[in-house]
Protein backbone atom coordinates (compact mmCIF):
# COMPACT_ATOMS: atom_id res chain seq x y z
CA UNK A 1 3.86 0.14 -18.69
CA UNK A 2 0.60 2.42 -19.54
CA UNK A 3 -1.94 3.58 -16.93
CA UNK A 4 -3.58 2.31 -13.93
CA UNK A 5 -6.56 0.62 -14.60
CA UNK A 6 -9.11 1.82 -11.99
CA UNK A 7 -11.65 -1.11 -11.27
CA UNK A 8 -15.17 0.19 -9.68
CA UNK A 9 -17.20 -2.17 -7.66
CA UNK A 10 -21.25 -1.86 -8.84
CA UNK A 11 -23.85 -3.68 -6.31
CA UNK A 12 -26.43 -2.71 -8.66
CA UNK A 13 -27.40 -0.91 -11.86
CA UNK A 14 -28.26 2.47 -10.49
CA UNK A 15 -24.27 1.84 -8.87
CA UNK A 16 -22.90 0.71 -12.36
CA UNK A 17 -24.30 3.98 -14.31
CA UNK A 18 -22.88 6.00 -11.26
CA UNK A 19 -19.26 4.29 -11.48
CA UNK A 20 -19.25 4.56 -15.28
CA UNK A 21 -19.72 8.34 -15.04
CA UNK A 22 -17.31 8.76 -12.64
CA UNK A 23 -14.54 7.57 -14.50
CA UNK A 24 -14.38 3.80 -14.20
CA UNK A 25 -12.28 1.95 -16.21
CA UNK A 26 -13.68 -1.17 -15.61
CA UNK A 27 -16.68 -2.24 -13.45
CA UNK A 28 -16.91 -5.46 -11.41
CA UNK A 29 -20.59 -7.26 -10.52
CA UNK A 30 -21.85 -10.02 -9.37
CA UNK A 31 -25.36 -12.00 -10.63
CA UNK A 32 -28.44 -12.55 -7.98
CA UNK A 33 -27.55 -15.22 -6.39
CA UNK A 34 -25.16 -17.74 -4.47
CA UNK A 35 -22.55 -17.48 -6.70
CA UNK A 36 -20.46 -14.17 -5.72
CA UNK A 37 -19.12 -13.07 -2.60
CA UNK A 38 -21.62 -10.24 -2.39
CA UNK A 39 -24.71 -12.33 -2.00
CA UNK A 40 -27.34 -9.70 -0.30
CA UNK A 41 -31.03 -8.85 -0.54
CA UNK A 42 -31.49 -6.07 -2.38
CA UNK A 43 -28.10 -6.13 -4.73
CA UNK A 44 -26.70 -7.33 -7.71
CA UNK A 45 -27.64 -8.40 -11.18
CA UNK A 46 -30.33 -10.12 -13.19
CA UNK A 47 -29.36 -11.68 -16.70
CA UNK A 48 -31.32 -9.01 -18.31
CA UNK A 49 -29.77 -6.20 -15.91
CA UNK A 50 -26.62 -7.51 -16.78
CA UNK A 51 -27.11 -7.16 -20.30
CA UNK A 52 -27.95 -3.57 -20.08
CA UNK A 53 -25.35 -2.70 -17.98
CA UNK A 54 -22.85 -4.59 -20.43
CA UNK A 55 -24.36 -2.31 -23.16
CA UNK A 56 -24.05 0.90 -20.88
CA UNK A 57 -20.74 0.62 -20.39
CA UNK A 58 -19.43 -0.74 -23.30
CA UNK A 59 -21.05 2.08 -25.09
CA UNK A 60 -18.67 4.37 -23.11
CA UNK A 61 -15.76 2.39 -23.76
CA UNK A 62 -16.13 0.56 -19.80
CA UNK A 63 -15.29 -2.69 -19.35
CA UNK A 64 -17.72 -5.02 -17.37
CA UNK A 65 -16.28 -8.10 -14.82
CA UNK A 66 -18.65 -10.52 -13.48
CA UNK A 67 -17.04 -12.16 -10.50
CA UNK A 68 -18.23 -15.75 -9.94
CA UNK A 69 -15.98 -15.97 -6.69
CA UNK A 70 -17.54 -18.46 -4.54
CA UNK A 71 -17.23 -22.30 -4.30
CA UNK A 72 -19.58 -24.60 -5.76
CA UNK A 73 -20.73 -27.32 -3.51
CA UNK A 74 -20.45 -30.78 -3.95
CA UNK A 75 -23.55 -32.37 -6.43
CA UNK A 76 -24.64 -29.04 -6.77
CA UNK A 77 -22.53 -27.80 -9.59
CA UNK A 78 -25.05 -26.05 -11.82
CA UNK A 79 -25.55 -22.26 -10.52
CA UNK A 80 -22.20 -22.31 -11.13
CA UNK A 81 -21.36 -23.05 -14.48
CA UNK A 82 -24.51 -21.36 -15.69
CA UNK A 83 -22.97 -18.36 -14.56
CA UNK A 84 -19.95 -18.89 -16.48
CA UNK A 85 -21.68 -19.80 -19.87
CA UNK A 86 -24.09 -16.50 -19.12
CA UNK A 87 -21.35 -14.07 -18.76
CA UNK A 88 -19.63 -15.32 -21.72
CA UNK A 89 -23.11 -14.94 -23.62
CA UNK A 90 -23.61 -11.90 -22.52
CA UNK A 91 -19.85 -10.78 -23.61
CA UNK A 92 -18.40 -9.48 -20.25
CA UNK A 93 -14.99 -8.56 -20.58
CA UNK A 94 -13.73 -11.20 -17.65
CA UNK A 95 -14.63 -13.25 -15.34
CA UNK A 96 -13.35 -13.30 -11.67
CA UNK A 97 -13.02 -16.84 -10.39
CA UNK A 98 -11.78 -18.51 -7.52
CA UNK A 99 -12.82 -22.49 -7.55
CA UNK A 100 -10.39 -24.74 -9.29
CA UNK A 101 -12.90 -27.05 -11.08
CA UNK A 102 -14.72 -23.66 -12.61
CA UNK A 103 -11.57 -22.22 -13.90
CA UNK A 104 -11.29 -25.50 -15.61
CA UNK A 105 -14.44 -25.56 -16.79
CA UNK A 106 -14.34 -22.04 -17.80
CA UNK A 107 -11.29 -22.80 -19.73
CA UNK A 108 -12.57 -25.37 -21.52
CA UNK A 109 -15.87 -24.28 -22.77
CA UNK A 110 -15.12 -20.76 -23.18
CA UNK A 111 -11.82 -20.66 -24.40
CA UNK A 112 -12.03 -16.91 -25.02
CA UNK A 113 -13.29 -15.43 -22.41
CA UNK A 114 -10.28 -14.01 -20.06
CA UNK A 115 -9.86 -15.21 -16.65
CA UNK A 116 -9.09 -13.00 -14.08
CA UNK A 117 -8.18 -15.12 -10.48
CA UNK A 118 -10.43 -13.70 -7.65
CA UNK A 119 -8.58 -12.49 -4.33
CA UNK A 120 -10.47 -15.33 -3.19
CA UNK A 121 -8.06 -18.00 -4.15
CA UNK A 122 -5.09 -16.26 -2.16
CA UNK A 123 -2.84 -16.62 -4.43
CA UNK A 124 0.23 -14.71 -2.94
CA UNK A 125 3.42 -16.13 -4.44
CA UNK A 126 4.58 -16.55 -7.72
CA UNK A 127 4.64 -20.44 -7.95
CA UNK A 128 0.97 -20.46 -7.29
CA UNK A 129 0.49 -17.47 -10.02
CA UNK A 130 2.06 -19.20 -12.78
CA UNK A 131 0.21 -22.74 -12.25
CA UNK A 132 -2.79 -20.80 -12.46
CA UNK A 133 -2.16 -18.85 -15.52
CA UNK A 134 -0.34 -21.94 -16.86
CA UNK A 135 -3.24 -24.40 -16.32
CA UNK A 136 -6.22 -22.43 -16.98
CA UNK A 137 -4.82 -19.23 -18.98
CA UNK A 138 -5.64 -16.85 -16.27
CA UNK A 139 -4.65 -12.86 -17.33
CA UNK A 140 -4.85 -11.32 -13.83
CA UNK A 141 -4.79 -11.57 -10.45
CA UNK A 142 -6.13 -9.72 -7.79
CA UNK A 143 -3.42 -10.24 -4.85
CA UNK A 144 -4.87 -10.83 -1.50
CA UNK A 145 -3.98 -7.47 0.94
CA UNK A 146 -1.36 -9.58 3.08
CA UNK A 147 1.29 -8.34 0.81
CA UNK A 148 3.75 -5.20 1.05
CA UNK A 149 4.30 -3.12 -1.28
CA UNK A 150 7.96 -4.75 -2.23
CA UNK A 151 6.99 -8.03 -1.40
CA UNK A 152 4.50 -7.23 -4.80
CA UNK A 153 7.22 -5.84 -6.63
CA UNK A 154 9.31 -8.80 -6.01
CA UNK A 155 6.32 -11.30 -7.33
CA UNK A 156 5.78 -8.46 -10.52
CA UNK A 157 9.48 -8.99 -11.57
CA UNK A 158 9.13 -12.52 -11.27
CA UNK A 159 5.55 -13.52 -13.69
CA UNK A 160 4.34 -12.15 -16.48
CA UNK A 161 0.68 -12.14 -15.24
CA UNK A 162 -1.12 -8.68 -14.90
CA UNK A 163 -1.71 -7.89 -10.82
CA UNK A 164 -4.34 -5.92 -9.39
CA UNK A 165 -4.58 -4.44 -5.82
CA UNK A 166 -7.34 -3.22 -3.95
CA UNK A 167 -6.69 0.45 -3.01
CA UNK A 168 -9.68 1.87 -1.14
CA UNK A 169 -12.33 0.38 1.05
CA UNK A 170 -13.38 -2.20 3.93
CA UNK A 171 -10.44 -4.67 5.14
CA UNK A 172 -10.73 -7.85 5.73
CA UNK A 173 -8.16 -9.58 9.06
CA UNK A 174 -8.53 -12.96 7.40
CA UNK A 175 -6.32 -14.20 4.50
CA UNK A 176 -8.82 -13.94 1.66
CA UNK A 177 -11.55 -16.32 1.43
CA UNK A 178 -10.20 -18.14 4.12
CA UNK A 179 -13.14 -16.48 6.93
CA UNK A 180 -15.44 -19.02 8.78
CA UNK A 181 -16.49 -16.63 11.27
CA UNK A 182 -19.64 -15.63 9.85
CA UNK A 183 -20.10 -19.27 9.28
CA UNK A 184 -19.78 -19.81 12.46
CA UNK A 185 -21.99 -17.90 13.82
CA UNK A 186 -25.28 -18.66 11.48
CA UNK A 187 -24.39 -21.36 9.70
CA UNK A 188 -24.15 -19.42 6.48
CA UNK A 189 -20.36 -19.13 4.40
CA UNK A 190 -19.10 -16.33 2.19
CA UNK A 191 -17.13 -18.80 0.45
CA UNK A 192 -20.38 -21.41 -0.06
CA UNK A 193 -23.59 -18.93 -0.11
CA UNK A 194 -21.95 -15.79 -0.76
CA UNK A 195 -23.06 -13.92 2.85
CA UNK A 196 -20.93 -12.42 5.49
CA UNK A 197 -23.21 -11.75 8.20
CA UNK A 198 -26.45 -12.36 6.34
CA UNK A 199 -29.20 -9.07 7.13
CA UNK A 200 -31.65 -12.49 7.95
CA UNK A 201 -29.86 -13.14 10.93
CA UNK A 202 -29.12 -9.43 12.31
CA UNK A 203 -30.78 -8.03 15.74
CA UNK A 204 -30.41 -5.06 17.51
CA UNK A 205 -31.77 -4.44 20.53
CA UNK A 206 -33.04 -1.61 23.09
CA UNK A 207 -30.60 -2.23 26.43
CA UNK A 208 -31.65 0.82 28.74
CA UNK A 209 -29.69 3.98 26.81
CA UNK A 210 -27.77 1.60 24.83
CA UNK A 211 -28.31 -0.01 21.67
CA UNK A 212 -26.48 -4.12 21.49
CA UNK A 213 -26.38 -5.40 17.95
CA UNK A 214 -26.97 -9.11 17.37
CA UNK A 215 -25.87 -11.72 14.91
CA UNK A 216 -27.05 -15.17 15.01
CA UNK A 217 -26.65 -15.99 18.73
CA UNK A 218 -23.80 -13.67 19.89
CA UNK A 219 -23.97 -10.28 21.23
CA UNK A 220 -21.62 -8.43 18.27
CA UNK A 221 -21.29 -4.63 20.32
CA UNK A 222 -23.32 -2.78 22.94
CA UNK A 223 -23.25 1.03 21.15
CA UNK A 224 -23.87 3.91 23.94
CA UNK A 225 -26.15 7.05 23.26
CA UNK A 226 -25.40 8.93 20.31
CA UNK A 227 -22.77 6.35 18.62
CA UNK A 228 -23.23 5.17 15.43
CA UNK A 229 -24.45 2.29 15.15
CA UNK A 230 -22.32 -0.04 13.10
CA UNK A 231 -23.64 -3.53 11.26
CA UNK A 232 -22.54 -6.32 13.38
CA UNK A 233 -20.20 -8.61 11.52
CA UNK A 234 -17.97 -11.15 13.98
CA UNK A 235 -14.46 -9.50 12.67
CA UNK A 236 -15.36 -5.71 13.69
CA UNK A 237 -17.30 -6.70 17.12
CA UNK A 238 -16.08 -5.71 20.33
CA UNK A 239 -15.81 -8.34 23.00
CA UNK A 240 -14.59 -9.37 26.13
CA UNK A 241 -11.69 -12.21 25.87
CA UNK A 242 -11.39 -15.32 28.09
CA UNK A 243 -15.07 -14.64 29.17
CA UNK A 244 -13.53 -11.75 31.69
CA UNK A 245 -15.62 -9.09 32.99
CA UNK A 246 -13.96 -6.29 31.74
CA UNK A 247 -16.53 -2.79 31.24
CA UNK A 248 -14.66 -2.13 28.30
CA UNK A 249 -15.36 -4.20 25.55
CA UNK A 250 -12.08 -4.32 22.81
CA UNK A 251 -11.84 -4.61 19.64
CA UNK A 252 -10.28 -8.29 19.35
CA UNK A 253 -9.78 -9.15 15.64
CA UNK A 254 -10.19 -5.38 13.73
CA UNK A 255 -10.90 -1.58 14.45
CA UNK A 256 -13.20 -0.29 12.13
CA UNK A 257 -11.34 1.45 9.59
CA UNK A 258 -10.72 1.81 5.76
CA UNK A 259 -7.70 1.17 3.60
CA UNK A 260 -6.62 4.02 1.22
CA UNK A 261 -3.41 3.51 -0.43
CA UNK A 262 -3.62 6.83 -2.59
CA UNK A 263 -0.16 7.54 -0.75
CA UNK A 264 1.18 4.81 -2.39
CA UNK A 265 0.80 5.06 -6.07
CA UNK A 266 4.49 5.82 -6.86
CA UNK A 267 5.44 2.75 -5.24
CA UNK A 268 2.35 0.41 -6.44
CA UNK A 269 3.61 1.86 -10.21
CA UNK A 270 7.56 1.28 -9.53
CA UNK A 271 6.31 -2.49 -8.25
CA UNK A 272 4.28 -2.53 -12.18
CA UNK A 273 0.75 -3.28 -10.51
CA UNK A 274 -1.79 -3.09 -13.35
CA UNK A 275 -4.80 -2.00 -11.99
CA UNK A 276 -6.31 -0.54 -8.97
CA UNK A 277 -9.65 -1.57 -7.30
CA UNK A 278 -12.25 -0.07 -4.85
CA UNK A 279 -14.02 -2.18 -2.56
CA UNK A 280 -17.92 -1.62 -1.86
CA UNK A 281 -20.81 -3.76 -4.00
CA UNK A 282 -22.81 -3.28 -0.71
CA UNK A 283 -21.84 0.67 -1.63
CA UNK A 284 -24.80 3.12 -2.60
CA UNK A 285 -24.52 5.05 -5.76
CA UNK A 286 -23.89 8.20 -3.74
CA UNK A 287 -20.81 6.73 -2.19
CA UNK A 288 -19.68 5.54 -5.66
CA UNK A 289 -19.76 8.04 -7.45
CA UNK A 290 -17.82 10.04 -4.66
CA UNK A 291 -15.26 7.71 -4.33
CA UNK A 292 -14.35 6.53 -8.41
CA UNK A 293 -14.63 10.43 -9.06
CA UNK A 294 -12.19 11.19 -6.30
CA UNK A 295 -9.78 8.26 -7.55
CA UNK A 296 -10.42 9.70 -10.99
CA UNK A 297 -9.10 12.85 -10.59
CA UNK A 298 -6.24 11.35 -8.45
CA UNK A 299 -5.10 8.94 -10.72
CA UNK A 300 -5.08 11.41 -14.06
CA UNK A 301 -3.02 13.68 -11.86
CA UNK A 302 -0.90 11.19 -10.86
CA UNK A 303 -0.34 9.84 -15.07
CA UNK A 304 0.33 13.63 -15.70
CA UNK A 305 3.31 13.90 -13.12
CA UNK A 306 1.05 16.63 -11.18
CA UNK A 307 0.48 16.93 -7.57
CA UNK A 308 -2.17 14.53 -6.66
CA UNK A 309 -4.96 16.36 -5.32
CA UNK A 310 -6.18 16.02 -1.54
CA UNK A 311 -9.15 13.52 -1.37
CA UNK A 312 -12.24 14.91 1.10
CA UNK A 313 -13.31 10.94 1.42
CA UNK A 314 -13.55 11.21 5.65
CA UNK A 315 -17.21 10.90 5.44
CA UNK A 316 -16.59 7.77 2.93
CA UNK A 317 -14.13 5.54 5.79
CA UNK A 318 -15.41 3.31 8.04
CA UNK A 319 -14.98 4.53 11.54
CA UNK A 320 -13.14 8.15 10.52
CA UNK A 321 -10.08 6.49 9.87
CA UNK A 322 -7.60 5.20 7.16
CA UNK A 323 -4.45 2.94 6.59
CA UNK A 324 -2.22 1.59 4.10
CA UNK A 325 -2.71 -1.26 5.59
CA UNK A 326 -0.81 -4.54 4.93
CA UNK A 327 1.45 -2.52 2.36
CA UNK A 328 3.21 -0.38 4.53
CA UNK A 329 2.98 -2.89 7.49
CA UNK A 330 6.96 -3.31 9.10
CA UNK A 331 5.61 -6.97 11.09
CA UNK A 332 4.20 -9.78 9.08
């Protein structure tokens, strides 16, 4: 088995040329609208930007994924599948899908292009791996981070599709794709529209010393004097449960923190994952550039059979701290 592949999330051009430099392998993007998970004001890519980032890359022998990781809504199939036909036009190197009906499609009408299944379809075991590759051809998939490290060996030995983990970067408490608490709380799906926590519906407010960030209708966290103050999504708030009256607000469903699984890269090798991926479209090109570099240097270490060399990411986690997360986890 040859090298890690190290896949570099790119919210927007300025991101891309910074990933590229860094020592990206591949990049993976998203086009301007409903139809990735990364839907924001502000990020990802026109046709035209697409097209010279394709040529950026490629030109430095990068490969470019457009993920097209949502699900198209009923009647309303279009946005979709003009995705699909415009990546293949514009000759990414794979797209990441999710939907049943636009693999298929996908499949059909661009028998060439290579399918990579999004971590979006939660596809954790290896019955559901091999109907997708069988069905639609699919060449990789990135397994949803509710998996330990043997329990990915285990599905390696047993299909011959390529696997990709994510490695660095937010966490999500839901099984992929499966979250309906932004939904919940303004109406608006990451699965449908692309938006966790859409910026339109954020507040925060003045409360005496303290600052309370808003979404929608719900109060997300109250941040005293001096703390940072985070972005309010429902999954990182802190709350009172049962309505109590507690002064200390908890975390309920996740402490702000960031996986980094840089510890683990003997085992994710022994368990032949492909490639590794950073979290962060949202990311600046600062952050970036910090992080791919630092992977970088890790990961050509690593191939060598030299000492990995200490990562100064603190300022890059969310919250200060780290975890290998669901791949070292003993409880399931």
């Amino acid at each position: 088995m040859g090298s890690f592949e190290l896949i570099c999330p790119a919210g927007n051009p300025a991101a891309l040329r910074a990933a590229v430099d860094a020592g990206a392998d591949a990049v993976y993007l998203g086009f301007r609208d409903e139809t990735n998970a990364r839907n924001f004001p502000g990020l990802n890519f026109s046709r035209p930007e697409l097209a010279e980032a394709i040529a950026y890359a490629h030109a430095r022998s990068v490969q470019v994924f457009v993920a097209i990781n949502t699900y198209p809504q009923a009647g309303n199939l279009a946005p979709w599948q003009r995705a699909v036909d415009d990546a293949a036009r514009l000759k990414a190197d794979a797209v990441i899908l999710a939907d049943l009906g636009l693999l298929a499609y996908a499949a059909e009408h661009h028998p060439d292009l290579r399918l990579h299944l999004s971590v979006q379809a939660s596809a954790a075991n290896a019955e559901a791996i091999r109907l997708y590759r069988d069905a639609f051809g699919v060449r990789r998939v990135v397994l949803p981070r509710v998996l330990t490290v043997p329990e990915i060996a285990r599905l390696n030995a047993e299909v011959d599709v390529e696997t990709e983990v994510f490695v660095f970067g937010g966490l999500c408490p839901m099984a992929e794709g499966r979250c309906s608490l932004s939904s919940y709380a303004t109406g608006l799906s990451p699965n449908k529209q692309g938006v966790c926590s859409p910026a339109s519906h954020v507040r925060y407010e003045p409360r005496g010393d303290a600052l309370a960030s808003r979404l929608g209708g719900f109060t997300i966290n109250v941040f005293g004097a001096g703390e940072p103050a985070g972005y309010p999504t429902l999954c990182k708030g802190r709350f009172v449960p049962g309505g109590g009256t507690s002064a200390d607000p908890a975390y309920l469903f996740e402490e702000p923190t960031s996986l980094n699984a840089l510890a683990l890269l003997p085992e994710l090798k022994a368990a032949k994952v492909c490639a590794l991926k950073i979290e962060g479209r949202q990311r600046g090109k600062a952050y970036i550039a910090a992080v791919v570099g630092a992977y970088r240097r890790a990961l050509d270490a690593f191939e060598r059979g030299l000492p990995v060399p200490a990562l100064d990411l603190e300022a890059m986690v969310e919250g200060g701290a780290q975890t290998t997360g669901a791949y070292t986890r003993a409880w399931r």
